[in-house]
mmCIF file of C-alpha atoms and ligand atoms in Angstrom:
data_model
loop_
_atom_site.group_PDB
_atom_site.id
_atom_site.type_symbol
_atom_site.label_atom_id
_atom_site.label_comp_id
_atom_site.label_asym_id
_atom_site.label_seq_id
_atom_site.Cartn_x
_atom_site.Cartn_y
_atom_site.Cartn_z
ATOM 1 C CA MET A 8 98.750 68.972 116.535
ATOM 2 C CA ARG A 9 101.791 71.233 116.756
ATOM 3 C CA GLU A 10 103.507 72.756 113.740
ATOM 4 C CA ILE A 11 106.884 74.398 113.265
ATOM 5 C CA LEU A 12 108.553 76.294 110.436
ATOM 6 C CA LEU A 13 111.717 75.117 108.733
ATOM 7 C CA VAL A 14 113.713 77.953 107.241
ATOM 8 C CA LYS A 15 116.310 77.193 104.599
ATOM 9 C CA TYR A 16 118.864 79.748 103.622
ATOM 10 C CA GLY A 17 120.758 80.160 100.406
ATOM 11 C CA GLU A 18 124.017 81.999 100.074
ATOM 12 C CA ILE A 19 124.948 81.922 103.758
ATOM 13 C CA ILE A 20 125.860 78.277 103.276
ATOM 14 C CA LEU A 21 128.841 79.427 101.220
ATOM 15 C CA LYS A 22 130.278 81.461 104.059
ATOM 16 C CA GLY A 23 132.636 78.815 105.433
ATOM 17 C CA LEU A 24 134.075 79.698 108.815
ATOM 18 C CA ASN A 25 131.931 82.825 109.122
ATOM 19 C CA ARG A 26 128.719 80.937 108.608
ATOM 20 C CA ASN A 27 127.781 80.951 112.277
ATOM 21 C CA LYS A 28 127.944 84.721 112.410
ATOM 22 C CA PHE A 29 125.676 85.074 109.372
ATOM 23 C CA GLU A 30 123.233 82.508 110.744
ATOM 24 C CA ASP A 31 122.990 84.378 114.028
ATOM 25 C CA MET A 32 122.293 87.615 112.153
ATOM 26 C CA LEU A 33 119.583 85.898 110.144
ATOM 27 C CA VAL A 34 117.987 84.498 113.297
ATOM 28 C CA GLY A 35 118.100 87.966 114.886
ATOM 29 C CA ASN A 36 116.445 89.507 111.815
ATOM 30 C CA ILE A 37 113.793 86.772 111.765
ATOM 31 C CA ARG A 38 112.986 87.391 115.430
ATOM 32 C CA ARG A 39 112.750 91.130 114.835
ATOM 33 C CA ALA A 40 110.472 90.704 111.809
ATOM 34 C CA ALA A 41 108.209 88.278 113.663
ATOM 35 C CA GLY A 42 107.941 90.550 116.668
ATOM 36 C CA ASP A 43 108.035 89.629 120.344
ATOM 37 C CA GLU A 44 105.612 86.961 121.425
ATOM 38 C CA TRP A 45 105.570 85.100 118.134
ATOM 39 C CA ILE A 46 108.593 82.815 118.353
ATOM 40 C CA ALA A 47 108.999 80.448 121.307
ATOM 41 C CA SER A 48 112.302 78.904 120.274
ATOM 42 C CA VAL A 49 114.800 78.648 117.435
ATOM 43 C CA ARG A 50 117.219 75.842 116.722
ATOM 44 C CA LYS A 51 119.817 75.579 113.954
ATOM 45 C CA SER A 52 120.904 72.268 112.552
ATOM 46 C CA GLN A 53 122.570 71.343 109.261
ATOM 47 C CA ALA A 54 121.711 74.514 107.365
ATOM 48 C CA ILE A 55 118.090 74.574 108.542
ATOM 49 C CA ILE A 56 116.572 76.883 111.142
ATOM 50 C CA TYR A 57 113.724 75.275 113.103
ATOM 51 C CA ILE A 58 111.245 77.783 114.480
ATOM 52 C CA THR A 59 108.669 76.898 117.107
ATOM 53 C CA PRO A 60 105.863 79.469 117.341
ATOM 54 C CA CYS A 61 104.467 80.636 120.641
ATOM 55 C CA GLU A 62 101.352 78.889 121.902
ATOM 56 C CA GLY A 63 98.227 79.878 119.993
ATOM 57 C CA ARG A 64 100.012 81.661 117.133
ATOM 58 C CA ASP A 65 98.846 80.924 113.602
ATOM 59 C CA ILE A 66 101.658 79.218 111.725
ATOM 60 C CA ASP A 67 100.769 80.744 108.354
ATOM 61 C CA ALA A 68 100.653 84.213 109.843
ATOM 62 C CA LEU A 69 104.103 83.664 111.334
ATOM 63 C CA ALA A 70 105.435 82.448 107.975
ATOM 64 C CA THR A 71 104.064 85.591 106.315
ATOM 65 C CA ARG A 72 105.626 87.835 108.953
ATOM 66 C CA ILE A 73 109.101 86.458 108.318
ATOM 67 C CA SER A 74 108.805 85.777 104.577
ATOM 68 C CA LYS A 75 110.427 89.088 103.568
ATOM 69 C CA VAL A 76 113.572 88.638 105.639
ATOM 70 C CA PHE A 77 116.625 88.620 103.356
ATOM 71 C CA GLY A 78 118.733 85.495 103.603
ATOM 72 C CA ILE A 79 115.745 83.151 103.589
ATOM 73 C CA ALA A 80 115.565 80.871 100.545
ATOM 74 C CA SER A 81 112.401 79.063 101.603
ATOM 75 C CA ILE A 82 110.023 78.419 104.482
ATOM 76 C CA THR A 83 108.230 75.107 105.002
ATOM 77 C CA ARG A 84 105.493 74.178 107.454
ATOM 78 C CA ALA A 85 106.138 70.906 109.239
ATOM 79 C CA GLY A 86 103.953 68.791 111.524
ATOM 80 C CA VAL A 87 105.462 67.680 114.834
ATOM 81 C CA PHE A 88 104.522 64.178 115.977
ATOM 82 C CA GLU A 89 105.173 61.827 118.846
ATOM 83 C CA LYS A 90 108.025 59.435 118.083
ATOM 84 C CA ASP A 91 105.803 56.458 117.632
ATOM 85 C CA MET A 92 105.657 54.756 114.234
ATOM 86 C CA ASP A 93 101.876 54.234 114.215
ATOM 87 C CA THR A 94 101.253 57.879 115.085
ATOM 88 C CA ILE A 95 103.719 59.106 112.483
ATOM 89 C CA LEU A 96 102.137 56.979 109.764
ATOM 90 C CA GLU A 97 98.524 57.713 110.657
ATOM 91 C CA LYS A 98 98.671 61.392 111.651
ATOM 92 C CA GLY A 99 101.716 62.308 109.589
ATOM 93 C CA SER A 100 100.304 61.003 106.323
ATOM 94 C CA GLU A 101 96.989 62.766 106.934
ATOM 95 C CA TYR A 102 98.834 66.009 107.659
ATOM 96 C CA VAL A 103 101.070 65.904 104.637
ATOM 97 C CA VAL A 104 98.317 64.919 102.197
ATOM 98 C CA SER A 105 96.565 68.163 103.101
ATOM 99 C CA PHE A 106 99.414 69.987 101.312
ATOM 100 C CA MET A 107 99.308 67.857 98.174
ATOM 101 C CA ASP A 108 96.241 69.133 96.319
ATOM 102 C CA ASN A 109 98.316 70.115 93.303
ATOM 103 C CA VAL A 110 100.598 67.096 93.435
ATOM 104 C CA LYS A 111 100.250 63.968 91.334
ATOM 105 C CA THR A 112 103.449 62.096 92.146
ATOM 106 C CA PHE A 113 105.651 61.980 95.227
ATOM 107 C CA LYS A 114 108.389 60.122 96.985
ATOM 108 C CA VAL A 115 109.298 59.894 100.657
ATOM 109 C CA GLU A 116 112.735 60.551 102.086
ATOM 110 C CA ALA A 117 113.290 59.674 105.702
ATOM 111 C CA LYS A 118 116.153 60.609 107.968
ATOM 112 C CA ARG A 119 116.773 59.617 111.557
ATOM 113 C CA SER A 120 119.238 61.334 113.808
ATOM 114 C CA ASP A 121 118.080 58.970 116.548
ATOM 115 C CA LYS A 122 119.746 55.749 115.463
ATOM 116 C CA LYS A 123 117.925 53.789 118.189
ATOM 117 C CA PHE A 124 114.585 54.346 116.536
ATOM 118 C CA PRO A 125 113.347 50.806 115.700
ATOM 119 C CA TYR A 126 112.926 51.480 111.958
ATOM 120 C CA ASN A 127 115.702 52.515 109.609
ATOM 121 C CA SER A 128 115.333 55.243 106.997
ATOM 122 C CA PRO A 129 114.396 53.041 103.985
ATOM 123 C CA GLU A 130 111.774 51.283 106.118
ATOM 124 C CA ILE A 131 110.283 54.563 107.286
ATOM 125 C CA SER A 132 110.152 55.849 103.699
ATOM 126 C CA ARG A 133 108.449 52.719 102.448
ATOM 127 C CA LEU A 134 105.863 52.620 105.250
ATOM 128 C CA MET A 135 105.082 56.337 104.936
ATOM 129 C CA GLY A 136 104.725 55.990 101.155
ATOM 130 C CA GLY A 137 102.168 53.242 101.731
ATOM 131 C CA ALA A 138 100.299 55.276 104.341
ATOM 132 C CA ILE A 139 100.049 58.275 101.990
ATOM 133 C CA LEU A 140 98.820 56.121 99.089
ATOM 134 C CA SER A 141 96.096 54.622 101.257
ATOM 135 C CA LYS A 142 94.975 58.116 102.356
ATOM 136 C CA CYS A 143 94.872 59.556 98.846
ATOM 137 C CA HIS A 144 94.240 57.170 95.979
ATOM 138 C CA ARG A 145 94.961 59.557 93.135
ATOM 139 C CA LEU A 146 98.604 59.992 94.199
ATOM 140 C CA LYS A 147 101.383 57.899 92.687
ATOM 141 C CA VAL A 148 104.958 57.261 93.710
ATOM 142 C CA ASN A 149 107.705 58.444 91.365
ATOM 143 C CA VAL A 150 111.212 58.142 92.748
ATOM 144 C CA ASN A 151 112.976 59.780 89.802
ATOM 145 C CA GLU A 152 110.969 62.915 89.096
ATOM 146 C CA PRO A 153 108.339 63.414 91.799
ATOM 147 C CA ASP A 154 106.188 66.555 91.959
ATOM 148 C CA ALA A 155 106.788 66.608 95.702
ATOM 149 C CA ILE A 156 109.205 65.104 98.178
ATOM 150 C CA VAL A 157 107.710 64.190 101.533
ATOM 151 C CA ARG A 158 110.246 64.169 104.339
ATOM 152 C CA VAL A 159 110.144 62.361 107.643
ATOM 153 C CA GLU A 160 112.764 63.328 110.220
ATOM 154 C CA ILE A 161 113.156 61.276 113.363
ATOM 155 C CA ARG A 162 114.880 63.468 115.915
ATOM 156 C CA ASP A 163 115.812 62.881 119.554
ATOM 157 C CA ASN A 164 112.487 63.880 121.094
ATOM 158 C CA GLU A 165 110.010 64.081 118.258
ATOM 159 C CA ALA A 166 109.364 63.477 114.574
ATOM 160 C CA TYR A 167 108.748 66.002 111.809
ATOM 161 C CA VAL A 168 106.716 65.337 108.686
ATOM 162 C CA PHE A 169 106.538 67.821 105.819
ATOM 163 C CA SER A 170 106.265 68.165 102.063
ATOM 164 C CA ASP A 171 108.175 70.483 99.774
ATOM 165 C CA SER A 172 104.846 71.210 98.062
ATOM 166 C CA ALA A 173 104.106 73.443 101.067
ATOM 167 C CA VAL A 174 107.075 75.713 100.530
ATOM 168 C CA ILE A 175 106.951 79.505 100.567
ATOM 169 C CA LYS A 176 109.761 81.007 98.527
ATOM 170 C CA GLY A 177 111.862 83.615 100.315
ATOM 171 C CA HIS A 178 113.615 86.626 98.760
ATOM 172 C CA GLY A 179 117.116 85.121 99.069
ATOM 173 C CA GLY A 180 120.098 87.419 99.526
ATOM 174 C CA MET A 181 122.101 88.097 102.668
ATOM 175 C CA PRO A 182 120.900 89.149 106.131
ATOM 176 C CA VAL A 183 120.522 92.906 106.488
ATOM 177 C CA ARG A 184 123.436 94.331 108.512
ATOM 178 C CA SER A 185 125.837 91.628 107.330
ATOM 179 C CA ASN A 186 127.313 93.988 104.726
ATOM 180 C CA GLY A 187 127.681 97.413 106.255
ATOM 181 C CA ARG A 188 125.462 100.463 106.044
ATOM 182 C CA ALA A 189 124.657 102.699 103.069
ATOM 183 C CA THR A 190 122.557 105.795 102.474
ATOM 184 C CA LEU A 191 119.768 105.640 99.897
ATOM 185 C CA LEU A 192 118.763 108.764 98.012
ATOM 186 C CA ILE A 193 115.051 108.084 97.814
ATOM 187 C CA SER A 194 112.568 109.932 95.623
ATOM 188 C CA GLY A 195 108.928 109.104 95.056
ATOM 189 C CA GLY A 196 109.764 107.469 91.725
ATOM 190 C CA ILE A 197 109.876 103.853 90.649
ATOM 191 C CA ASP A 198 113.637 103.409 90.618
ATOM 192 C CA SER A 199 115.121 104.436 93.944
ATOM 193 C CA PRO A 200 112.889 102.202 96.113
ATOM 194 C CA VAL A 201 113.926 99.260 93.931
ATOM 195 C CA ALA A 202 117.586 100.288 94.282
ATOM 196 C CA GLY A 203 117.191 100.316 98.078
ATOM 197 C CA TYR A 204 115.589 96.882 98.044
ATOM 198 C CA MET A 205 118.384 95.480 95.880
ATOM 199 C CA MET A 206 121.225 96.736 98.050
ATOM 200 C CA ALA A 207 119.456 95.677 101.257
ATOM 201 C CA LYS A 208 119.098 92.245 99.708
ATOM 202 C CA ARG A 209 122.884 92.092 99.554
ATOM 203 C CA GLY A 210 123.006 92.552 103.319
ATOM 204 C CA VAL A 211 123.317 96.339 103.437
ATOM 205 C CA GLU A 212 121.654 98.182 106.295
ATOM 206 C CA LEU A 213 119.862 101.242 104.913
ATOM 207 C CA GLU A 214 119.295 104.765 105.954
ATOM 208 C CA ALA A 215 117.529 107.148 103.565
ATOM 209 C CA VAL A 216 117.660 110.775 102.512
ATOM 210 C CA HIS A 217 114.823 112.569 100.747
ATOM 211 C CA PHE A 218 114.944 116.096 99.326
ATOM 212 C CA THR A 219 111.797 118.227 99.214
ATOM 213 C CA SER A 220 111.076 121.631 97.704
ATOM 214 C CA PRO A 221 108.141 123.140 99.538
ATOM 215 C CA PRO A 222 105.902 124.754 98.403
ATOM 216 C CA TYR A 223 106.729 123.418 94.925
ATOM 217 C CA THR A 224 106.471 119.889 96.282
ATOM 218 C CA SER A 225 103.494 119.119 98.517
ATOM 219 C CA GLU A 226 103.091 117.405 101.857
ATOM 220 C CA LEU A 227 101.389 114.585 99.933
ATOM 221 C CA ALA A 228 104.535 114.069 97.855
ATOM 222 C CA LYS A 229 106.482 113.615 101.079
ATOM 223 C CA GLU A 230 103.852 111.244 102.498
ATOM 224 C CA LYS A 231 104.207 109.175 99.357
ATOM 225 C CA VAL A 232 107.939 108.770 99.989
ATOM 226 C CA VAL A 233 107.244 107.840 103.613
ATOM 227 C CA SER A 234 104.841 105.152 102.352
ATOM 228 C CA LEU A 235 107.489 103.814 99.983
ATOM 229 C CA ALA A 236 110.064 103.770 102.763
ATOM 230 C CA LYS A 237 107.649 101.825 104.968
ATOM 231 C CA ILE A 238 107.286 99.193 102.248
ATOM 232 C CA ILE A 239 111.080 98.857 102.039
ATOM 233 C CA ALA A 240 111.168 98.539 105.835
ATOM 234 C CA GLN A 241 109.089 95.362 105.523
ATOM 235 C CA TYR A 242 112.251 93.809 104.098
ATOM 236 C CA THR A 243 114.931 95.617 106.049
ATOM 237 C CA GLY A 244 113.364 96.392 109.401
ATOM 238 C CA GLY A 245 113.053 99.996 110.572
ATOM 239 C CA PHE A 246 115.462 102.745 109.533
ATOM 240 C CA THR A 247 115.886 106.500 109.675
ATOM 241 C CA MET A 248 114.888 108.776 106.809
ATOM 242 C CA TYR A 249 116.335 112.282 106.669
ATOM 243 C CA VAL A 250 114.155 114.898 105.005
ATOM 244 C CA VAL A 251 116.101 117.807 103.517
ATOM 245 C CA PRO A 252 114.272 121.000 102.503
ATOM 246 C CA PHE A 253 115.994 122.036 99.298
ATOM 247 C CA THR A 254 113.967 124.918 97.870
ATOM 248 C CA GLU A 255 116.392 127.733 98.663
ATOM 249 C CA GLN A 256 119.253 125.733 97.227
ATOM 250 C CA GLN A 257 117.385 125.081 94.005
ATOM 251 C CA LEU A 258 116.458 128.738 93.700
ATOM 252 C CA ALA A 259 120.083 129.734 94.295
ATOM 253 C CA ILE A 260 121.215 127.360 91.557
ATOM 254 C CA ARG A 261 118.531 128.674 89.207
ATOM 255 C CA ASP A 262 119.460 132.293 89.890
ATOM 256 C CA ASN A 263 123.229 131.874 89.614
ATOM 257 C CA CYS A 264 124.060 129.092 87.180
ATOM 258 C CA PRO A 265 123.508 128.561 83.442
ATOM 259 C CA GLU A 266 120.144 126.974 82.814
ATOM 260 C CA GLU A 267 121.449 123.936 80.967
ATOM 261 C CA HIS A 268 123.536 123.004 84.019
ATOM 262 C CA LEU A 269 120.778 123.248 86.634
ATOM 263 C CA THR A 270 120.015 119.561 86.954
ATOM 264 C CA ILE A 271 123.573 118.342 87.112
ATOM 265 C CA ILE A 272 124.585 120.971 89.678
ATOM 266 C CA MET A 273 121.540 120.181 91.750
ATOM 267 C CA ARG A 274 122.428 116.484 91.664
ATOM 268 C CA ARG A 275 125.998 117.260 92.735
ATOM 269 C CA MET A 276 124.698 119.323 95.634
ATOM 270 C CA MET A 277 122.348 116.504 96.658
ATOM 271 C CA MET A 278 125.292 114.122 96.695
ATOM 272 C CA LYS A 279 127.352 116.467 98.853
ATOM 273 C CA VAL A 280 124.541 116.884 101.391
ATOM 274 C CA THR A 281 123.900 113.143 101.469
ATOM 275 C CA GLU A 282 127.602 112.404 101.858
ATOM 276 C CA LYS A 283 127.754 114.564 104.985
ATOM 277 C CA ILE A 284 124.721 112.836 106.498
ATOM 278 C CA ALA A 285 126.204 109.451 105.602
ATOM 279 C CA LYS A 286 129.589 110.190 107.144
ATOM 280 C CA LYS A 287 128.028 111.364 110.378
ATOM 281 C CA ASN A 288 126.179 108.042 110.621
ATOM 282 C CA LYS A 289 129.149 105.853 109.697
ATOM 283 C CA SER A 290 127.443 104.862 106.470
ATOM 284 C CA MET A 291 129.917 103.557 103.922
ATOM 285 C CA ALA A 292 128.323 104.304 100.532
ATOM 286 C CA LEU A 293 125.527 106.157 98.754
ATOM 287 C CA ILE A 294 122.807 104.406 96.748
ATOM 288 C CA THR A 295 120.827 105.884 93.851
ATOM 289 C CA GLY A 296 118.238 104.554 91.417
ATOM 290 C CA GLU A 297 120.121 105.759 88.364
ATOM 291 C CA SER A 298 120.083 103.644 85.230
ATOM 292 C CA LEU A 299 122.418 104.347 82.340
ATOM 293 C CA GLY A 300 120.874 106.490 79.631
ATOM 294 C CA GLN A 301 117.436 106.764 81.213
ATOM 295 C CA VAL A 302 117.409 110.578 81.319
ATOM 296 C CA ALA A 303 119.791 113.433 80.505
ATOM 297 C CA SER A 304 121.397 113.339 83.946
ATOM 298 C CA GLN A 305 122.122 109.634 83.572
ATOM 299 C CA THR A 306 124.409 109.583 80.571
ATOM 300 C CA ILE A 307 127.847 108.182 81.261
ATOM 301 C CA GLU A 308 129.334 111.705 81.178
ATOM 302 C CA ALA A 309 126.692 113.092 83.539
ATOM 303 C CA LEU A 310 127.154 110.215 85.965
ATOM 304 C CA SER A 311 130.902 110.858 86.007
ATOM 305 C CA VAL A 312 130.373 114.526 86.783
ATOM 306 C CA THR A 313 127.898 113.590 89.534
ATOM 307 C CA ASN A 314 130.377 111.062 90.937
ATOM 308 C CA ALA A 315 133.093 113.679 91.116
ATOM 309 C CA SER A 316 131.023 115.584 93.695
ATOM 310 C CA THR A 317 131.629 112.961 96.373
ATOM 311 C CA GLU A 318 134.517 110.878 97.560
ATOM 312 C CA MET A 319 132.151 108.148 98.678
ATOM 313 C CA ASN A 320 131.366 105.055 96.702
ATOM 314 C CA VAL A 321 128.049 105.457 94.844
ATOM 315 C CA LEU A 322 126.176 102.176 94.423
ATOM 316 C CA ARG A 323 123.835 102.116 91.429
ATOM 317 C CA PRO A 324 122.276 98.647 91.367
ATOM 318 C CA LEU A 325 119.959 99.535 88.456
ATOM 319 C CA ILE A 326 122.697 100.855 86.205
ATOM 320 C CA GLY A 327 122.412 98.101 83.583
ATOM 321 C CA MET A 328 118.693 97.427 83.814
ATOM 322 C CA ASP A 329 115.973 98.692 81.549
ATOM 323 C CA LYS A 330 112.716 100.166 82.763
ATOM 324 C CA GLU A 331 110.692 96.993 82.181
ATOM 325 C CA GLU A 332 112.996 94.977 84.415
ATOM 326 C CA ILE A 333 112.899 97.640 87.112
ATOM 327 C CA ILE A 334 109.101 97.791 86.992
ATOM 328 C CA GLN A 335 108.920 94.031 87.337
ATOM 329 C CA ILE A 336 110.859 94.192 90.608
ATOM 330 C CA ALA A 337 108.825 97.192 91.793
ATOM 331 C CA ARG A 338 105.666 95.125 91.301
ATOM 332 C CA LYS A 339 107.136 92.109 93.051
ATOM 333 C CA ILE A 340 108.196 94.055 96.129
ATOM 334 C CA GLY A 341 104.990 96.081 96.301
ATOM 335 C CA THR A 342 106.253 99.611 95.643
ATOM 336 C CA PHE A 343 104.981 100.090 92.080
ATOM 337 C CA GLU A 344 101.409 101.172 92.834
ATOM 338 C CA THR A 345 102.626 103.817 95.273
ATOM 339 C CA SER A 346 105.453 104.995 93.003
ATOM 340 C CA ILE A 347 103.097 105.819 90.138
ATOM 341 C CA LEU A 348 100.911 108.119 92.238
ATOM 342 C CA PRO A 349 101.124 111.481 90.474
ATOM 343 C CA TYR A 350 103.070 113.746 92.838
ATOM 344 C CA GLU A 351 105.853 116.097 91.902
ATOM 345 C CA ASP A 352 109.482 115.461 92.876
ATOM 346 C CA CYS A 353 111.998 118.168 93.688
ATOM 347 C CA CYS A 354 114.117 116.996 90.748
ATOM 348 C CA THR A 355 111.312 117.869 88.357
ATOM 349 C CA VAL A 356 110.562 121.329 89.757
ATOM 350 C CA PHE A 357 113.214 123.313 87.893
ATOM 351 C CA VAL A 358 114.009 121.420 84.761
ATOM 352 C CA PRO A 359 116.083 123.065 82.049
ATOM 353 C CA LYS A 360 114.567 123.050 78.562
ATOM 354 C CA HIS A 361 117.814 121.781 77.083
ATOM 355 C CA PRO A 362 119.869 120.047 79.765
ATOM 356 C CA THR A 363 123.478 119.265 78.915
ATOM 357 C CA THR A 364 123.689 115.570 78.171
ATOM 358 C CA ARG A 365 127.486 115.450 77.793
ATOM 359 C CA PRO A 366 128.704 117.709 80.574
ATOM 360 C CA LYS A 367 132.432 118.297 81.123
ATOM 361 C CA LEU A 368 133.538 118.517 84.736
ATOM 362 C CA GLU A 369 135.595 121.673 84.210
ATOM 363 C CA ASN A 370 132.610 123.524 82.703
ATOM 364 C CA ILE A 371 130.306 122.415 85.495
ATOM 365 C CA LEU A 372 132.865 123.465 88.117
ATOM 366 C CA LYS A 373 133.077 126.861 86.430
ATOM 367 C CA SER A 374 129.272 127.242 86.533
ATOM 368 C CA GLU A 375 129.195 126.026 90.107
ATOM 369 C CA SER A 376 131.801 128.582 91.229
ATOM 370 C CA LYS A 377 129.070 131.232 91.041
ATOM 371 C CA LEU A 378 127.518 129.558 94.102
ATOM 372 C CA ASP A 379 128.743 129.282 97.659
ATOM 373 C CA MET A 380 128.443 125.499 97.592
ATOM 374 C CA ASP A 381 129.630 124.943 101.177
ATOM 375 C CA TYR A 382 127.170 127.473 102.505
ATOM 376 C CA TRP A 383 124.207 125.855 100.761
ATOM 377 C CA VAL A 384 125.258 122.334 101.739
ATOM 378 C CA ASN A 385 125.613 123.321 105.393
ATOM 379 C CA LYS A 386 122.338 125.238 105.317
ATOM 380 C CA ALA A 387 120.573 122.142 104.006
ATOM 381 C CA LEU A 388 122.063 120.086 106.838
ATOM 382 C CA GLU A 389 120.904 122.597 109.427
ATOM 383 C CA ASP A 390 117.336 122.418 108.150
ATOM 384 C CA THR A 391 117.268 118.629 107.888
ATOM 385 C CA GLU A 392 114.739 116.678 109.935
ATOM 386 C CA TRP A 393 114.491 112.967 110.469
ATOM 387 C CA ILE A 394 111.672 110.469 110.596
ATOM 388 C CA ARG A 395 111.830 106.977 112.024
ATOM 389 C CA ILE A 396 110.446 104.556 109.437
ATOM 390 C CA GLU A 397 108.918 101.266 110.583
ATOM 391 C CA ALA A 398 107.280 98.534 108.528
ATOM 392 C CA GLU A 399 103.514 98.657 108.544
HETATM 393 P P1 ATP B 6 113.492 107.598 90.568
HETATM 394 O O1 ATP B 6 112.534 106.729 89.816
HETATM 395 O O2 ATP B 6 114.206 106.891 91.663
HETATM 396 O O3 ATP B 6 112.856 108.888 90.992
HETATM 397 P P2 ATP B 6 114.402 108.806 88.184
HETATM 398 O O4 ATP B 6 114.430 107.838 87.078
HETATM 399 O O5 ATP B 6 113.227 109.710 88.328
HETATM 400 O O6 ATP B 6 114.632 107.983 89.533
HETATM 401 P P3 ATP B 6 116.130 111.100 88.611
HETATM 402 O O7 ATP B 6 114.982 111.965 88.920
HETATM 403 O O8 ATP B 6 117.194 111.585 87.690
HETATM 404 O O9 ATP B 6 115.737 109.677 88.029
HETATM 405 O O10 ATP B 6 116.833 110.710 89.957
HETATM 406 C C1 ATP B 6 117.928 109.875 89.941
HETATM 407 C C2 ATP B 6 118.187 109.415 91.351
HETATM 408 O O11 ATP B 6 118.422 110.522 92.209
HETATM 409 C C3 ATP B 6 117.002 108.718 91.978
HETATM 410 O O12 ATP B 6 116.936 107.354 91.632
HETATM 411 C C4 ATP B 6 117.258 108.921 93.437
HETATM 412 O O13 ATP B 6 118.229 107.994 93.916
HETATM 413 C C5 ATP B 6 117.848 110.300 93.470
HETATM 414 N N1 ATP B 6 116.781 111.309 93.701
HETATM 415 C C6 ATP B 6 115.996 111.930 92.816
HETATM 416 N N2 ATP B 6 115.125 112.781 93.409
HETATM 417 C C7 ATP B 6 115.376 112.674 94.731
HETATM 418 C C8 ATP B 6 114.822 113.301 95.906
HETATM 419 N N3 ATP B 6 113.829 114.159 95.840
HETATM 420 N N4 ATP B 6 115.340 112.973 97.097
HETATM 421 C C9 ATP B 6 116.360 112.082 97.186
HETATM 422 N N5 ATP B 6 116.912 111.476 96.129
HETATM 423 C C10 ATP B 6 116.433 111.762 94.909
HETATM 424 MG MG1 MG B 7 112.319 110.574 89.930
#
């Protein structure tokens, strides 16, 4: 018996006249995530994408491969049957009962786009209900509040039978690339990978920038960030990560600026470097994992002073979330276990004993004037390398 996948999408439905464009992006992203030689054909009809796998491909494996694509609300396996009522009732009921282990009550909803089919929708529903009951005696029909809805669709060339008890939930959101490109400042911590996931979920295409401070930060610390980026790429598809050696810059800040301003000046310099990388790549915003009040550099005053270092929009999707909520998402998306591996980050290498928590821009600018900011920003750009990140 053949099976197909039915993909339902959420928010795209609201897109009115642009819907087609968003659907095409979603289909493109699904094809990319599945990989060549997995999908034989794709058809869109009435807010459902019908995916036929290539010969010999495991349907569950295909569902797993595409399950992290943003824009997908749910994925359902469906059996494909010959358009013959006896076959549909006999084989279709057997198929669908195999997905109803945890179901006590059900109802059947039938739909026929082929109006010449000799049974109308209520008749199909009634007959299929009977066939299911005779296959599985513990099941009961409940038309008002069923545990599962079994659907029979009579199309032009074939019939589909499926149950919403066999649904895989998607991650929702909008297709990646439908909402521009932004540059994620990624560390090895818990927060920034979650921030990247959240913005990508809104349709943003990512690129990433990571600062290292060798030899204060190790090769393993960098590998950890690469691993995190690869997990994010499972959702977004591949992207580029720029790795910026930042040791000399941090030493210059330490040697020239007041100690209590080290962190905030370093963060401003990071923003300036990232802004230049972003502009070169036509990226439209920066993304950080900052959350209000979490540490000294994330007070409202400190965030304002950091913001003033760039003219680009800084997206901070975690700004109003507390750590518990962030950790919950990190666990759900699979980054948490990697994030808590104990490697140093360049931000934690030179930490002032008493960082300013309520910095004033004019004071920071005065401290910063002891540095040749442009020189150090350009030097960082010259030393920057890039890595192509692909999902593993
Ligand atoms: P995270 O959990 O993301 O590391 P954090 O709570 O440790 O965040 P900070 O260390 O103050 O907070 O960093 C704030 C933000 O600055 C991070 O979320 C990230 O976006 C960015 N950032 C920090 N360190 C780096 C780094 N080494 N490379 C690139 N961006 C960084
Ligand atoms: Mg950190």
